[in-house]
Amino acid sequence: MGSKHERITDLSRLKAFTNPLRMQLYRLLYAAGSATASQLAEQVDQAPSLVSYHLRKLAEHGFVSEASGRSGDGRERWWQVASEEGWGFRDSDFADTPEGAAAGAVSRGIFDNRTAQYRAYLDQKAAWGKAWSDAAFSSEWLLDLTPAELAEMNDELEALTRRWRERGKAAEAGGDTEDREHVSVHLYGFPFRP
């Protein structure tokens, strides 16, 4: 979610995301900008009270906060992610801790969530129509790199996606919303031996 994101080094904060529903709620809230527990509950097919509980837990750890400037009738809180830059972590920060497996569990949970999202798109591809199905992509490149080169490539990809994110936000702010949808881009770079 960007090189300016917050790097989580506190395992107790990271463990907030070992619950898969919390990860799902965070992602939905990030995409929506702001929402109430009831609105999110409809999307995840859970009780608003349960969703509200998990949002409060995420707020305790600084991942979400009450949305400023959302008044409504005051009966229900509006929530937003604490930072549009998102957050990240390095497995190596937790490698020597007895509970380091929690970091791995969060990584796998993130991957499972992304996989489910992409599967849902594949199942609904026809409903999106030709323009979106032609524009959507799934690619894999096999490269020979050093760790430093892979890290540099990651920095370049983050700069590229940041530029496109800002372009989309600026267009939306200017009223250019026709055909504009949330788009998820998943990139993975990791070593392997054939």
CSV table of C-alpha atoms in Angstrom, one decimal:
chain,number,residue,atom,x,y,z
A,1,MET,CA,0.0,0.0,0.0
A,2,GLY,CA,2.8,2.4,-0.7
A,3,SER,CA,6.3,3.2,0.6
A,4,LYS,CA,5.0,6.0,2.8
A,5,HIS,CA,2.8,3.5,4.7
A,6,GLU,CA,3.2,2.9,8.4
A,7,ARG,CA,5.5,0.0,9.2
A,8,ILE,CA,4.1,-2.1,12.0
A,9,THR,CA,6.7,-3.4,14.4
A,10,ASP,CA,4.5,-4.1,17.4
A,11,LEU,CA,3.3,-7.7,17.3
A,12,SER,CA,0.2,-6.9,19.5
A,13,ARG,CA,-1.0,-4.4,16.8
A,14,LEU,CA,-0.3,-6.8,14.0
A,15,LYS,CA,-2.2,-9.6,15.7
A,16,ALA,CA,-5.4,-7.5,15.4
A,17,PHE,CA,-5.4,-8.8,11.8
A,18,THR,CA,-5.2,-12.5,12.7
A,19,ASN,CA,-9.0,-12.3,12.6
A,20,PRO,CA,-9.9,-12.6,8.9
A,21,LEU,CA,-13.1,-10.5,9.3
A,22,ARG,CA,-11.1,-7.5,10.6
A,23,MET,CA,-8.9,-7.7,7.5
A,24,GLN,CA,-12.0,-7.8,5.3
A,25,LEU,CA,-13.6,-4.9,7.1
A,26,TYR,CA,-10.4,-2.8,6.8
A,27,ARG,CA,-10.2,-3.4,3.1
A,28,LEU,CA,-13.9,-2.5,2.6
A,29,LEU,CA,-13.5,0.6,4.6
A,30,TYR,CA,-10.3,1.6,2.7
A,31,ALA,CA,-12.2,1.3,-0.6
A,32,ALA,CA,-15.4,3.0,0.7
A,33,GLY,CA,-13.6,6.0,2.3
A,34,SER,CA,-16.0,5.9,5.2
A,35,ALA,CA,-18.9,3.8,6.3
A,36,THR,CA,-21.0,2.8,9.3
A,37,ALA,CA,-20.9,-0.6,11.0
A,38,SER,CA,-24.4,-1.3,9.5
A,39,GLN,CA,-23.3,-0.6,6.0
A,40,LEU,CA,-20.2,-2.8,6.4
A,41,ALA,CA,-22.3,-5.6,8.1
A,42,GLU,CA,-24.5,-5.8,5.0
A,43,GLN,CA,-21.4,-6.4,2.8
A,44,VAL,CA,-19.9,-9.1,5.0
A,45,ASP,CA,-23.2,-10.7,6.0
A,46,GLN,CA,-22.6,-10.3,9.8
A,47,ALA,CA,-24.5,-8.6,12.6
A,48,PRO,CA,-23.9,-4.9,12.9
A,49,SER,CA,-23.0,-5.4,16.6
A,50,LEU,CA,-20.2,-7.9,15.7
A,51,VAL,CA,-18.9,-5.5,13.0
A,52,SER,CA,-19.0,-2.6,15.4
A,53,TYR,CA,-17.0,-4.7,18.0
A,54,HIS,CA,-14.3,-5.4,15.4
A,55,LEU,CA,-14.1,-1.8,14.2
A,56,ARG,CA,-13.6,-0.7,17.8
A,57,LYS,CA,-10.8,-3.3,18.1
A,58,LEU,CA,-9.2,-1.9,15.0
A,59,ALA,CA,-9.5,1.6,16.4
A,60,GLU,CA,-7.8,0.5,19.6
A,61,HIS,CA,-4.8,-0.5,17.6
A,62,GLY,CA,-4.9,2.7,15.5
A,63,PHE,CA,-5.9,1.2,12.1
A,64,VAL,CA,-9.4,2.9,11.9
A,65,SER,CA,-10.9,6.0,13.4
A,66,GLU,CA,-14.2,7.8,13.5
A,67,ALA,CA,-14.8,9.7,10.3
A,68,SER,CA,-14.5,13.4,10.7
A,69,GLY,CA,-17.2,15.6,9.2
A,70,ARG,CA,-19.8,12.9,9.0
A,71,SER,CA,-22.8,14.0,11.0
A,72,GLY,CA,-26.0,12.2,9.9
A,73,ASP,CA,-28.5,11.9,12.7
A,74,GLY,CA,-25.9,10.9,15.3
A,75,ARG,CA,-27.3,7.5,15.9
A,76,GLU,CA,-24.5,5.6,14.3
A,77,ARG,CA,-20.7,6.2,14.1
A,78,TRP,CA,-19.0,6.7,10.7
A,79,TRP,CA,-15.6,5.0,10.4
A,80,GLN,CA,-12.6,5.5,8.1
A,81,VAL,CA,-9.1,4.1,7.9
A,82,ALA,CA,-6.7,6.0,10.0
A,83,SER,CA,-4.3,6.6,7.1
A,84,GLU,CA,-4.9,6.4,3.3
A,85,GLU,CA,-1.2,5.4,3.1
A,86,GLY,CA,-2.1,2.1,4.7
A,87,TRP,CA,0.3,-0.1,6.7
A,88,GLY,CA,2.8,-2.8,6.1
A,89,PHE,CA,5.2,-5.0,8.0
A,90,ARG,CA,8.3,-7.1,7.6
A,91,ASP,CA,8.4,-10.7,8.6
A,92,SER,CA,12.0,-10.3,9.7
A,93,ASP,CA,10.9,-7.8,12.4
A,94,PHE,CA,9.1,-10.7,14.2
A,95,ALA,CA,11.3,-13.6,13.2
A,96,ASP,CA,13.1,-14.0,16.6
A,97,THR,CA,10.0,-13.6,18.7
A,98,PRO,CA,8.2,-16.6,20.2
A,99,GLU,CA,4.9,-15.4,18.6
A,100,GLY,CA,6.5,-14.7,15.3
A,101,ALA,CA,4.2,-17.2,13.7
A,102,ALA,CA,1.4,-14.6,14.0
A,103,ALA,CA,3.1,-12.4,11.4
A,104,GLY,CA,3.1,-15.4,9.0
A,105,ALA,CA,-0.6,-16.0,9.8
A,106,VAL,CA,-1.4,-12.3,8.9
A,107,SER,CA,0.6,-12.7,5.6
A,108,ARG,CA,-1.4,-15.8,4.7
A,109,GLY,CA,-4.7,-14.1,5.7
A,110,ILE,CA,-3.9,-11.1,3.5
A,111,PHE,CA,-3.1,-13.5,0.6
A,112,ASP,CA,-6.3,-15.5,1.2
A,113,ASN,CA,-8.3,-12.3,1.2
A,114,ARG,CA,-6.7,-11.2,-2.1
A,115,THR,CA,-7.3,-14.6,-3.6
A,116,ALA,CA,-10.9,-14.6,-2.7
A,117,GLN,CA,-11.3,-11.1,-4.1
A,118,TYR,CA,-9.8,-12.1,-7.5
A,119,ARG,CA,-11.8,-15.4,-7.6
A,120,ALA,CA,-15.0,-13.3,-7.1
A,121,TYR,CA,-14.0,-11.1,-10.0
A,122,LEU,CA,-13.3,-14.2,-12.2
A,123,ASP,CA,-16.8,-15.6,-11.3
A,124,GLN,CA,-18.4,-12.3,-12.2
A,125,LYS,CA,-16.2,-11.3,-15.2
A,126,ALA,CA,-19.0,-11.6,-17.8
A,127,ALA,CA,-21.1,-9.2,-15.8
A,128,TRP,CA,-18.4,-6.5,-15.9
A,129,GLY,CA,-18.6,-6.4,-19.7
A,130,LYS,CA,-16.0,-6.3,-22.5
A,131,ALA,CA,-14.3,-3.0,-21.6
A,132,TRP,CA,-13.4,-4.1,-18.1
A,133,SER,CA,-12.6,-7.7,-19.0
A,134,ASP,CA,-10.3,-6.5,-21.8
A,135,ALA,CA,-8.6,-4.0,-19.4
A,136,ALA,CA,-8.2,-6.4,-16.5
A,137,PHE,CA,-4.9,-8.2,-16.4
A,138,SER,CA,-3.1,-11.1,-14.7
A,139,SER,CA,0.6,-11.4,-15.5
A,140,GLU,CA,3.6,-13.3,-14.3
A,141,TRP,CA,7.3,-12.5,-15.2
A,142,LEU,CA,10.2,-14.8,-14.3
A,143,LEU,CA,13.3,-12.7,-13.6
A,144,ASP,CA,16.8,-13.3,-12.3
A,145,LEU,CA,17.5,-10.6,-9.6
A,146,THR,CA,19.4,-9.9,-6.4
A,147,PRO,CA,17.6,-9.0,-3.2
A,148,ALA,CA,18.7,-5.4,-3.7
A,149,GLU,CA,17.3,-5.4,-7.3
A,150,LEU,CA,14.0,-6.9,-6.2
A,151,ALA,CA,13.7,-4.2,-3.5
A,152,GLU,CA,14.4,-1.5,-6.1
A,153,MET,CA,11.8,-2.9,-8.4
A,154,ASN,CA,9.3,-2.8,-5.6
A,155,ASP,CA,10.1,0.9,-5.0
A,156,GLU,CA,9.5,1.6,-8.7
A,157,LEU,CA,6.2,-0.3,-8.7
A,158,GLU,CA,5.0,1.5,-5.6
A,159,ALA,CA,5.8,4.9,-7.2
A,160,LEU,CA,3.9,3.8,-10.4
A,161,THR,CA,0.8,2.7,-8.5
A,162,ARG,CA,0.9,5.8,-6.3
A,163,ARG,CA,0.9,8.0,-9.4
A,164,TRP,CA,-2.2,6.1,-10.8
A,165,ARG,CA,-4.0,6.3,-7.4
A,166,GLU,CA,-3.4,10.1,-7.2
A,167,ARG,CA,-4.6,10.5,-10.8
A,168,GLY,CA,-7.8,8.6,-10.0
A,169,LYS,CA,-8.5,10.6,-6.9
A,170,ALA,CA,-7.9,13.9,-8.7
A,171,ALA,CA,-10.2,12.9,-11.5
A,172,GLU,CA,-12.9,11.9,-9.0
A,173,ALA,CA,-12.5,15.1,-7.1
A,174,GLY,CA,-13.0,16.9,-10.4
A,175,GLY,CA,-16.3,15.1,-11.0
A,176,ASP,CA,-14.9,12.6,-13.5
A,177,THR,CA,-16.8,9.5,-12.1
A,178,GLU,CA,-18.2,7.9,-15.3
A,179,ASP,CA,-17.0,4.3,-15.7
A,180,ARG,CA,-14.7,4.8,-12.6
A,181,GLU,CA,-14.6,1.7,-10.3
A,182,HIS,CA,-12.5,0.5,-7.5
A,183,VAL,CA,-9.6,-1.4,-9.0
A,184,SER,CA,-7.4,-3.9,-7.0
A,185,VAL,CA,-3.9,-4.5,-8.2
A,186,HIS,CA,-2.0,-7.4,-6.6
A,187,LEU,CA,1.7,-7.7,-7.2
A,188,TYR,CA,4.0,-10.4,-5.7
A,189,GLY,CA,7.7,-10.6,-6.0
A,190,PHE,CA,9.5,-13.5,-4.3
A,191,PRO,CA,12.4,-15.9,-4.9
A,192,PHE,CA,11.9,-19.5,-6.1
A,193,ARG,CA,14.1,-22.4,-7.3
A,194,PRO,CA,12.8,-24.5,-10.1
